[in-house]
Each structure stands twice: as C-alpha cells, then as structure tokens.
mmCIF file of C-alpha atoms in Angstrom:
data_model
loop_
_atom_site.group_PDB
_atom_site.id
_atom_site.type_symbol
_atom_site.label_atom_id
_atom_site.label_comp_id
_atom_site.label_asym_id
_atom_site.label_seq_id
_atom_site.Cartn_x
_atom_site.Cartn_y
_atom_site.Cartn_z
ATOM 1 C CA MET A 1 -0.160 -0.294 -0.049
ATOM 2 C CA LYS A 2 1.328 3.536 -0.844
ATOM 3 C CA TYR A 3 2.000 5.857 1.935
ATOM 4 C CA THR A 4 3.563 9.343 2.427
ATOM 5 C CA GLU A 5 5.816 10.757 5.363
ATOM 6 C CA VAL A 6 5.224 14.030 6.683
ATOM 7 C CA ALA A 7 6.717 15.936 9.659
ATOM 8 C CA VAL A 8 3.990 17.048 12.237
ATOM 9 C CA PRO A 9 5.016 19.595 15.111
ATOM 10 C CA PHE A 10 2.930 19.892 17.849
ATOM 11 C CA GLU A 11 2.862 21.835 21.189
ATOM 12 C CA CYS A 12 3.240 20.611 24.591
ATOM 13 C CA GLU A 13 3.129 22.761 27.723
ATOM 14 C CA SER A 14 4.426 25.716 25.561
ATOM 15 C CA GLU A 15 7.338 23.849 23.918
ATOM 16 C CA TRP A 16 7.163 22.307 20.657
ATOM 17 C CA LEU A 17 7.740 18.489 19.556
ATOM 18 C CA LEU A 18 8.302 17.206 16.121
ATOM 19 C CA GLY A 19 6.890 13.825 14.983
ATOM 20 C CA ILE A 20 7.119 11.982 11.677
ATOM 21 C CA LEU A 21 3.674 10.798 10.501
ATOM 22 C CA ALA A 22 3.721 7.945 8.171
ATOM 23 C CA GLN A 23 0.323 8.040 6.264
ATOM 24 C CA PRO A 24 -1.216 5.394 4.220
ATOM 25 C CA ALA A 25 -3.461 6.563 1.269
ATOM 26 C CA GLN A 26 -6.421 4.654 2.947
ATOM 27 C CA PRO A 27 -5.404 4.379 6.589
ATOM 28 C CA SER A 28 -7.025 1.808 9.037
ATOM 29 C CA ASP A 29 -9.320 3.124 11.963
ATOM 30 C CA THR A 30 -6.363 1.904 14.395
ATOM 31 C CA GLY A 31 -3.287 3.948 14.367
ATOM 32 C CA VAL A 32 0.131 3.626 16.174
ATOM 33 C CA VAL A 33 2.100 6.041 18.270
ATOM 34 C CA ILE A 34 5.625 4.724 18.667
ATOM 35 C CA ILE A 35 6.964 5.861 22.195
ATOM 36 C CA VAL A 36 10.816 5.849 22.043
ATOM 37 C CA GLY A 37 12.843 4.282 24.310
ATOM 38 C CA GLY A 38 15.499 6.659 25.644
ATOM 39 C CA PRO A 39 17.740 8.294 25.533
ATOM 40 C CA GLN A 40 17.501 8.268 21.844
ATOM 41 C CA TYR A 41 15.334 10.269 19.066
ATOM 42 C CA ARG A 42 12.475 9.001 16.701
ATOM 43 C CA ALA A 43 14.670 7.110 14.233
ATOM 44 C CA GLY A 44 15.652 4.449 17.085
ATOM 45 C CA SER A 45 18.662 2.109 16.884
ATOM 46 C CA HIS A 46 19.797 1.201 13.659
ATOM 47 C CA ARG A 47 16.839 3.054 12.379
ATOM 48 C CA GLN A 48 14.565 0.659 13.779
ATOM 49 C CA PHE A 49 11.461 2.919 14.382
ATOM 50 C CA VAL A 50 11.881 4.271 10.834
ATOM 51 C CA LEU A 51 11.738 0.702 9.324
ATOM 52 C CA LEU A 52 8.883 -0.512 11.722
ATOM 53 C CA SER A 53 6.704 2.765 10.965
ATOM 54 C CA ARG A 54 7.107 2.204 7.042
ATOM 55 C CA ALA A 55 6.220 -1.543 7.315
ATOM 56 C CA LEU A 56 3.091 -0.527 9.366
ATOM 57 C CA ALA A 57 2.085 2.262 6.824
ATOM 58 C CA GLN A 58 2.597 -0.432 3.812
ATOM 59 C CA ALA A 59 -0.005 -2.672 5.868
ATOM 60 C CA GLY A 60 -2.268 0.156 6.203
ATOM 61 C CA PHE A 61 -1.927 1.521 9.751
ATOM 62 C CA ALA A 62 -1.093 5.197 10.304
ATOM 63 C CA VAL A 63 2.171 5.610 12.322
ATOM 64 C CA LEU A 64 3.434 8.792 14.429
ATOM 65 C CA ARG A 65 7.058 8.467 15.883
ATOM 66 C CA PHE A 66 8.221 11.726 17.712
ATOM 67 C CA ASP A 67 10.617 12.965 19.887
ATOM 68 C CA TYR A 68 10.098 13.890 23.716
ATOM 69 C CA ARG A 69 10.744 17.333 24.801
ATOM 70 C CA GLY A 70 14.613 17.635 24.975
ATOM 71 C CA MET A 71 15.439 15.017 22.634
ATOM 72 C CA GLY A 72 16.126 15.103 18.866
ATOM 73 C CA ASP A 73 14.356 18.156 17.155
ATOM 74 C CA SER A 74 12.084 18.785 20.129
ATOM 75 C CA GLU A 75 12.163 21.695 22.516
ATOM 76 C CA GLY A 76 12.682 21.669 26.187
ATOM 77 C CA GLN A 77 14.547 19.930 28.878
ATOM 78 C CA GLN A 78 15.509 16.219 28.419
ATOM 79 C CA ARG A 79 13.350 13.993 30.728
ATOM 80 C CA ASP A 80 13.310 10.010 31.100
ATOM 81 C CA PHE A 81 10.295 7.635 30.953
ATOM 82 C CA LEU A 82 8.973 8.551 34.276
ATOM 83 C CA ALA A 83 8.024 12.334 32.889
ATOM 84 C CA VAL A 84 6.790 11.942 29.599
ATOM 85 C CA SER A 85 3.103 11.461 29.860
ATOM 86 C CA GLU A 86 1.966 14.830 29.030
ATOM 87 C CA ASP A 87 4.360 14.246 25.778
ATOM 88 C CA VAL A 88 2.495 10.938 24.880
ATOM 89 C CA GLY A 89 -0.924 12.643 25.586
ATOM 90 C CA THR A 90 -0.474 15.623 23.137
ATOM 91 C CA ALA A 91 1.212 13.254 20.652
ATOM 92 C CA ILE A 92 -1.922 11.098 20.473
ATOM 93 C CA SER A 93 -4.145 14.377 20.168
ATOM 94 C CA ALA A 94 -1.668 15.490 17.269
ATOM 95 C CA PHE A 95 -2.114 12.299 15.732
ATOM 96 C CA ARG A 96 -5.813 12.304 16.048
ATOM 97 C CA GLN A 97 -6.213 15.826 15.069
ATOM 98 C CA ARG A 98 -4.271 15.117 11.624
ATOM 99 C CA LEU A 99 -6.140 11.805 10.967
ATOM 100 C CA PRO A 100 -9.874 12.233 12.436
ATOM 101 C CA ALA A 101 -10.617 8.890 10.566
ATOM 102 C CA VAL A 102 -8.250 7.032 13.207
ATOM 103 C CA SER A 103 -10.652 6.255 15.976
ATOM 104 C CA GLN A 104 -8.472 4.209 18.141
ATOM 105 C CA VAL A 105 -4.674 4.248 19.018
ATOM 106 C CA VAL A 106 -2.021 1.606 19.944
ATOM 107 C CA LEU A 107 0.948 2.492 21.984
ATOM 108 C CA TRP A 108 3.714 0.756 20.756
ATOM 109 C CA GLY A 109 6.948 0.927 23.044
ATOM 110 C CA LEU A 110 10.245 -0.900 23.268
ATOM 111 C CA CYS A 111 12.084 -0.949 26.758
ATOM 112 C CA ASP A 112 11.267 2.009 28.890
ATOM 113 C CA GLY A 113 9.180 3.200 26.162
ATOM 114 C CA ALA A 114 6.940 0.189 26.994
ATOM 115 C CA SER A 115 7.111 1.244 30.617
ATOM 116 C CA ALA A 116 6.313 4.705 29.798
ATOM 117 C CA ALA A 117 3.174 3.286 27.817
ATOM 118 C CA LEU A 118 1.864 1.601 30.767
ATOM 119 C CA LEU A 119 2.709 4.584 32.933
ATOM 120 C CA TYR A 120 0.929 7.034 30.547
ATOM 121 C CA TRP A 121 -2.449 4.871 30.755
ATOM 122 C CA HIS A 122 -2.116 4.565 34.604
ATOM 123 C CA ALA A 123 -2.046 8.318 34.983
ATOM 124 C CA SER A 124 -4.507 9.250 32.416
ATOM 125 C CA ARG A 125 -6.868 6.340 31.649
ATOM 126 C CA ASP A 126 -6.985 7.728 28.105
ATOM 127 C CA ALA A 127 -10.107 6.160 26.280
ATOM 128 C CA ARG A 128 -8.584 6.684 23.000
ATOM 129 C CA VAL A 129 -5.812 3.927 23.672
ATOM 130 C CA ALA A 130 -7.163 0.668 22.507
ATOM 131 C CA GLY A 131 -3.906 -1.327 22.537
ATOM 132 C CA LEU A 132 -0.643 -1.465 24.267
ATOM 133 C CA CYS A 133 2.307 -3.231 22.264
ATOM 134 C CA LEU A 134 4.999 -3.588 24.806
ATOM 135 C CA LEU A 135 8.510 -5.066 23.907
ATOM 136 C CA ASN A 136 11.203 -5.784 26.558
ATOM 137 C CA PRO A 137 9.378 -3.638 29.262
ATOM 138 C CA TRP A 138 11.977 -1.964 31.812
ATOM 139 C CA VAL A 139 11.567 -2.442 35.548
ATOM 140 C CA ARG A 140 15.032 -2.220 36.489
ATOM 141 C CA SER A 141 16.296 -1.758 40.283
ATOM 142 C CA SER A 142 19.458 -2.471 41.633
ATOM 143 C CA ALA A 143 18.055 -5.696 43.509
ATOM 144 C CA SER A 144 16.195 -6.995 40.351
ATOM 145 C CA LEU A 145 19.373 -6.530 38.018
ATOM 146 C CA ALA A 146 21.514 -8.541 40.826
ATOM 147 C CA ARG A 147 18.901 -11.283 40.654
ATOM 148 C CA THR A 148 19.024 -11.720 37.050
ATOM 149 C CA GLN A 149 22.804 -11.410 36.755
ATOM 150 C CA VAL A 150 23.090 -14.285 39.448
ATOM 151 C CA LYS A 151 20.604 -16.504 37.533
ATOM 152 C CA HIS A 152 21.566 -15.849 34.241
ATOM 153 C CA TYR A 153 25.077 -15.120 34.094
ATOM 154 C CA TYR A 154 27.063 -16.160 37.218
ATOM 155 C CA THR A 155 25.304 -19.482 37.725
ATOM 156 C CA LYS A 156 26.042 -20.404 34.133
ATOM 157 C CA ARG A 157 29.733 -19.056 34.546
ATOM 158 C CA LEU A 158 29.956 -21.523 37.872
ATOM 159 C CA MET A 159 28.670 -24.497 35.639
ATOM 160 C CA GLN A 160 31.671 -24.099 33.135
ATOM 161 C CA GLY A 161 35.058 -26.204 33.932
ATOM 162 C CA GLU A 162 37.182 -23.508 32.341
ATOM 163 C CA PHE A 163 36.066 -21.131 35.058
ATOM 164 C CA TRP A 164 37.313 -23.152 37.810
ATOM 165 C CA VAL A 165 40.580 -24.163 36.044
ATOM 166 C CA LYS A 166 40.993 -20.418 35.770
ATOM 167 C CA LEU A 167 40.105 -19.685 39.248
ATOM 168 C CA ILE A 168 42.480 -22.341 40.717
ATOM 169 C CA ARG A 169 45.234 -20.930 38.729
ATOM 170 C CA GLY A 170 44.584 -17.505 39.750
ATOM 171 C CA GLY A 171 43.176 -16.280 36.582
ATOM 172 C CA VAL A 172 40.226 -14.703 38.005
ATOM 173 C CA ALA A 173 40.527 -11.257 39.218
ATOM 174 C CA ARG A 174 39.727 -10.324 42.935
ATOM 175 C CA ASP A 175 37.467 -7.828 41.706
ATOM 176 C CA ALA A 176 35.321 -10.501 39.585
ATOM 177 C CA ILE A 177 35.052 -12.294 42.720
ATOM 178 C CA ALA A 178 33.966 -9.551 44.735
ATOM 179 C CA GLY A 179 31.648 -8.724 42.233
ATOM 180 C CA PHE A 180 29.924 -12.049 42.285
ATOM 181 C CA TRP A 181 29.430 -12.014 46.136
ATOM 182 C CA THR A 182 28.075 -8.520 46.051
ATOM 183 C CA LYS A 183 25.491 -9.568 43.583
ATOM 184 C CA LEU A 184 24.640 -12.864 45.200
ATOM 185 C CA ARG A 185 24.254 -10.759 48.786
ATOM 186 C CA ALA A 186 21.980 -8.300 46.695
ATOM 187 C CA ALA A 187 19.860 -11.007 45.203
ATOM 188 C CA LEU A 188 19.223 -12.934 48.384
ATOM 189 C CA ALA A 189 18.850 -9.979 50.799
ATOM 190 C CA SER A 190 16.262 -8.193 48.588
ATOM 191 C CA SER A 191 12.540 -9.221 47.618
ATOM 192 C CA ALA A 192 10.477 -7.534 44.914
ATOM 193 C CA ALA A 193 7.977 -6.307 48.061
ATOM 194 C CA SER A 194 11.261 -4.392 49.623
ATOM 195 C CA GLU A 195 12.105 -2.894 46.236
ATOM 196 C CA ALA A 196 8.852 -1.410 45.976
ATOM 197 C CA ALA A 197 9.025 0.220 49.076
ATOM 198 C CA THR A 198 12.209 1.608 48.407
ATOM 199 C CA GLU A 199 12.812 2.295 44.699
ATOM 200 C CA GLY A 200 10.985 4.206 41.973
ATOM 201 C CA HIS A 201 9.293 7.035 44.014
ATOM 202 C CA VAL A 202 9.593 9.631 41.662
ATOM 203 C CA GLY A 203 6.901 12.241 42.212
ATOM 204 C CA THR A 204 4.613 9.249 43.609
ATOM 205 C CA ASP A 205 3.918 7.367 46.609
ATOM 206 C CA THR A 206 4.066 3.950 44.373
ATOM 207 C CA ALA A 207 7.103 2.687 42.801
ATOM 208 C CA PHE A 208 6.944 2.913 39.059
ATOM 209 C CA GLN A 209 6.963 -1.163 38.728
ATOM 210 C CA SER A 210 3.960 -1.306 40.668
ATOM 211 C CA ARG A 211 2.142 1.545 38.567
ATOM 212 C CA MET A 212 2.952 -0.473 35.613
ATOM 213 C CA ALA A 213 1.398 -3.461 37.191
ATOM 214 C CA ILE A 214 -1.523 -1.662 38.007
ATOM 215 C CA ALA A 215 -2.175 -0.372 34.700
ATOM 216 C CA TRP A 216 -1.441 -3.833 33.102
ATOM 217 C CA LYS A 217 -4.483 -5.509 35.271
ATOM 218 C CA ALA A 218 -6.773 -2.467 34.802
ATOM 219 C CA PHE A 219 -6.202 -2.037 31.132
ATOM 220 C CA ASP A 220 -9.330 -3.214 29.318
ATOM 221 C CA GLY A 221 -8.054 -2.997 25.772
ATOM 222 C CA ALA A 222 -5.514 -5.355 23.976
ATOM 223 C CA LEU A 223 -2.287 -6.311 25.123
ATOM 224 C CA CYS A 224 0.764 -7.501 22.981
ATOM 225 C CA LEU A 225 3.884 -8.582 24.769
ATOM 226 C CA VAL A 226 7.115 -9.465 22.825
ATOM 227 C CA LEU A 227 10.259 -10.570 24.470
ATOM 228 C CA SER A 228 13.663 -10.967 23.036
ATOM 229 C CA GLY A 229 15.200 -14.473 24.236
ATOM 230 C CA ASP A 230 18.779 -12.936 24.134
ATOM 231 C CA ASP A 231 18.331 -9.950 26.418
ATOM 232 C CA TYR A 232 18.826 -9.093 30.001
ATOM 233 C CA THR A 233 16.056 -6.628 30.113
ATOM 234 C CA ALA A 234 13.538 -9.185 29.122
ATOM 235 C CA LYS A 235 14.751 -11.887 31.444
ATOM 236 C CA GLU A 236 14.936 -9.118 34.046
ATOM 237 C CA PHE A 237 11.324 -8.321 33.366
ATOM 238 C CA LEU A 238 10.228 -12.082 33.863
ATOM 239 C CA GLU A 239 12.234 -12.263 36.933
ATOM 240 C CA PHE A 240 10.665 -9.367 38.468
ATOM 241 C CA THR A 241 7.067 -10.179 37.408
ATOM 242 C CA ALA A 242 7.451 -13.642 38.963
ATOM 243 C CA ALA A 243 8.600 -12.345 42.272
ATOM 244 C CA ASP A 244 6.798 -9.175 42.832
ATOM 245 C CA SER A 245 3.137 -9.827 44.213
ATOM 246 C CA SER A 246 1.544 -6.851 42.392
ATOM 247 C CA TRP A 247 1.901 -8.688 38.951
ATOM 248 C CA ALA A 248 0.690 -11.883 40.199
ATOM 249 C CA ASN A 249 -1.722 -13.495 37.602
ATOM 250 C CA ALA A 250 -0.779 -10.699 35.104
ATOM 251 C CA PHE A 251 0.038 -12.790 32.064
ATOM 252 C CA ASN A 252 -3.262 -14.957 32.658
ATOM 253 C CA GLN A 253 -5.217 -12.327 30.757
ATOM 254 C CA PRO A 254 -7.532 -13.537 27.681
ATOM 255 C CA ARG A 255 -6.890 -10.221 26.002
ATOM 256 C CA MET A 256 -3.073 -10.421 26.108
ATOM 257 C CA THR A 257 -0.967 -11.890 23.067
ATOM 258 C CA ARG A 258 2.595 -13.019 23.841
ATOM 259 C CA HIS A 259 5.414 -13.653 21.531
ATOM 260 C CA ASP A 260 9.126 -14.750 22.938
ATOM 261 C CA LEU A 261 11.677 -14.489 19.928
ATOM 262 C CA THR A 262 14.552 -16.883 20.728
ATOM 263 C CA GLY A 263 17.833 -15.503 19.864
ATOM 264 C CA ALA A 264 16.688 -11.906 19.581
ATOM 265 C CA ASP A 265 18.484 -9.301 21.383
ATOM 266 C CA HIS A 266 17.139 -6.085 22.783
ATOM 267 C CA THR A 267 16.588 -3.885 19.797
ATOM 268 C CA PHE A 268 15.853 -6.663 17.563
ATOM 269 C CA SER A 269 18.942 -5.786 15.565
ATOM 270 C CA ASP A 270 19.184 -9.016 13.321
ATOM 271 C CA ILE A 271 16.921 -8.367 10.240
ATOM 272 C CA ALA A 272 15.169 -11.487 10.862
ATOM 273 C CA THR A 273 14.031 -11.179 14.214
ATOM 274 C CA HIS A 274 13.289 -7.456 13.246
ATOM 275 C CA GLN A 275 10.937 -8.510 10.539
ATOM 276 C CA LEU A 276 9.228 -11.142 12.666
ATOM 277 C CA ALA A 277 8.782 -8.635 15.509
ATOM 278 C CA THR A 278 7.039 -6.553 12.978
ATOM 279 C CA ARG A 279 4.996 -9.404 11.508
ATOM 280 C CA HIS A 280 3.798 -10.180 14.912
ATOM 281 C CA THR A 281 2.982 -6.340 15.392
ATOM 282 C CA ILE A 282 0.980 -6.080 12.224
ATOM 283 C CA ASP A 283 -1.050 -9.553 12.622
ATOM 284 C CA TRP A 284 -2.079 -8.312 16.164
ATOM 285 C CA LEU A 285 -2.991 -4.659 14.739
ATOM 286 C CA LYS A 286 -5.296 -6.739 12.159
ATOM 287 C CA THR A 287 -7.011 -8.448 14.989
ATOM 288 C CA LEU A 288 -7.860 -4.872 16.900
ATOM 289 C CA ALA A 289 -8.804 -3.383 13.406
ATOM 290 C CA ASN A 290 -11.281 -6.220 12.630
ATOM 291 C CA GLN A 291 -12.833 -5.574 16.136
ATOM 292 C CA PRO A 292 -16.157 -3.429 16.141
#
C-alpha cells in the first residue's frame, strides 16, 4: 500500500515537539503511536522505528513516531520515561487531529518506552488507547538486576569447567570475585516487595514498577507482549514479575498476546528478528482493526 511521510510539529506545555507521520493512502481506523525508549530520538537504534513505521504504513496503519521534549528536534529539557506522560498525551491528540478517521490508537513501546506506555495509561486512563504493544519492558532496580545476573550469568559461569581451572590458577581477578559476592548478597537479601517500598518513588507514593502492574491489570484493551530471548532486560522483566506480588496472574489475561523470540537481542538488530517482531505487530494490529 502506498504511503507518505510528513513532519508533524505539535505543542506540549508551551514547547514544540516534532514527529514524523507515516500515512497510508487509505489508513485503518487503528493508528499507532511509537513511544521511543531513551535516551534516543525518533529514528531508533539502527533506524528500527523508521523501518517499523514504514512497514506498518505499508500494511495500512498510520504511524506517528516523535521526539520527547529535550530529545532530537523537540524543544525543552531532556527527561526520562517517568516524566513523558504529557508528551505522549499531546502526541495522541496531534495524531488524531491530523487523521480524524483514526478512531483508536495503539501505543507501541520498546524497553522504557513500553514502561512509559503503561505509566501513561495509569496516569490518564485515556479512552483513545485501544491497545498496548510492549517489547522488553523496563522494570530495572539494583536488586532485580542482581537477581537476574546471578541467575542468568553467574550461575552459568559457575557451571563451566574452564572457570574453575582459571580460578585455581589465579586467573580470575579479585574484583570479579568480589562483584559476584556483592551481586549474590543483593539478590538474596532483597525481595521484590522491599524494592517497591524503596525504589522508583519519583513524584509518587507508588514505585513505577507497581504502577505498571496496576495499569497492566486495569487496562481493558488489547495487550501484546514481545520478549527477546537473548536480552537481560526481558529476563529481568520475567524475574521481577514472577517475584512481585503486584504482578500476580498478570499474564493470565485472555486479552493478552505473547511472543517469545528466541535469539533476538534487545533491539531486534538482526534483520530476521526485526522482521518477525514487525510481522507479529502487524498481525496483532489486524485483529484490533477487525474488532467492532
């Protein structure tokens, strides 16, 4: 399907943001707003958001990718994913104003862009949002990182014979050994509940990971979760959600579609995994567009 790309400037709290709209000749009633993980601008790593938006537009879905305030070509002070809800809301408004025929919007986010999508819906309960497509969501804390590293790196390392040979011969640096014990103590000493009580309190009384869980469970639209098999952020998300009570039964949702991509890295940099993630996104969007 033919499409055009145009620059779309829009205002957010007296500062101008810039987005790029990929517009099919006959767009679906379902459009996509890409929330960029940071700190980066609307093109993404290895231009992944450019390629994604063009593929979706060719499939008939209008797509807006934009720069937060303080990033790329947008005005203002740089901010992180915890402070972009206003940016996301105004991007949706600009998108709908430009294409009134788009009656429902999907938020597509990778890493902390996925987290920002959940946090936006938690803060706004925006009825215009019909779906959330979340890839490798970010739930990082010092304790969750320690648990993930102990389970997926250090345990594997300890099972390797060459490691013990190197250790006996004095080939393992003291700093590396000390680092292992530090990670192990952090993993054993902390629980997800204690993390939620101590981390993530940025302008709220609830940790951002818990707010993500609240949004996930309360959201009445469609959810699509895509996880990379070769990515610590994805592994950490699974570890965290399995341990934290606020995420209990979160994946047992009939409205959720999940795809685990074996061998994919964090940004789907391999062309085959990028195309597969894009294919899954398109197929899922088509199910939304067919809904009454």
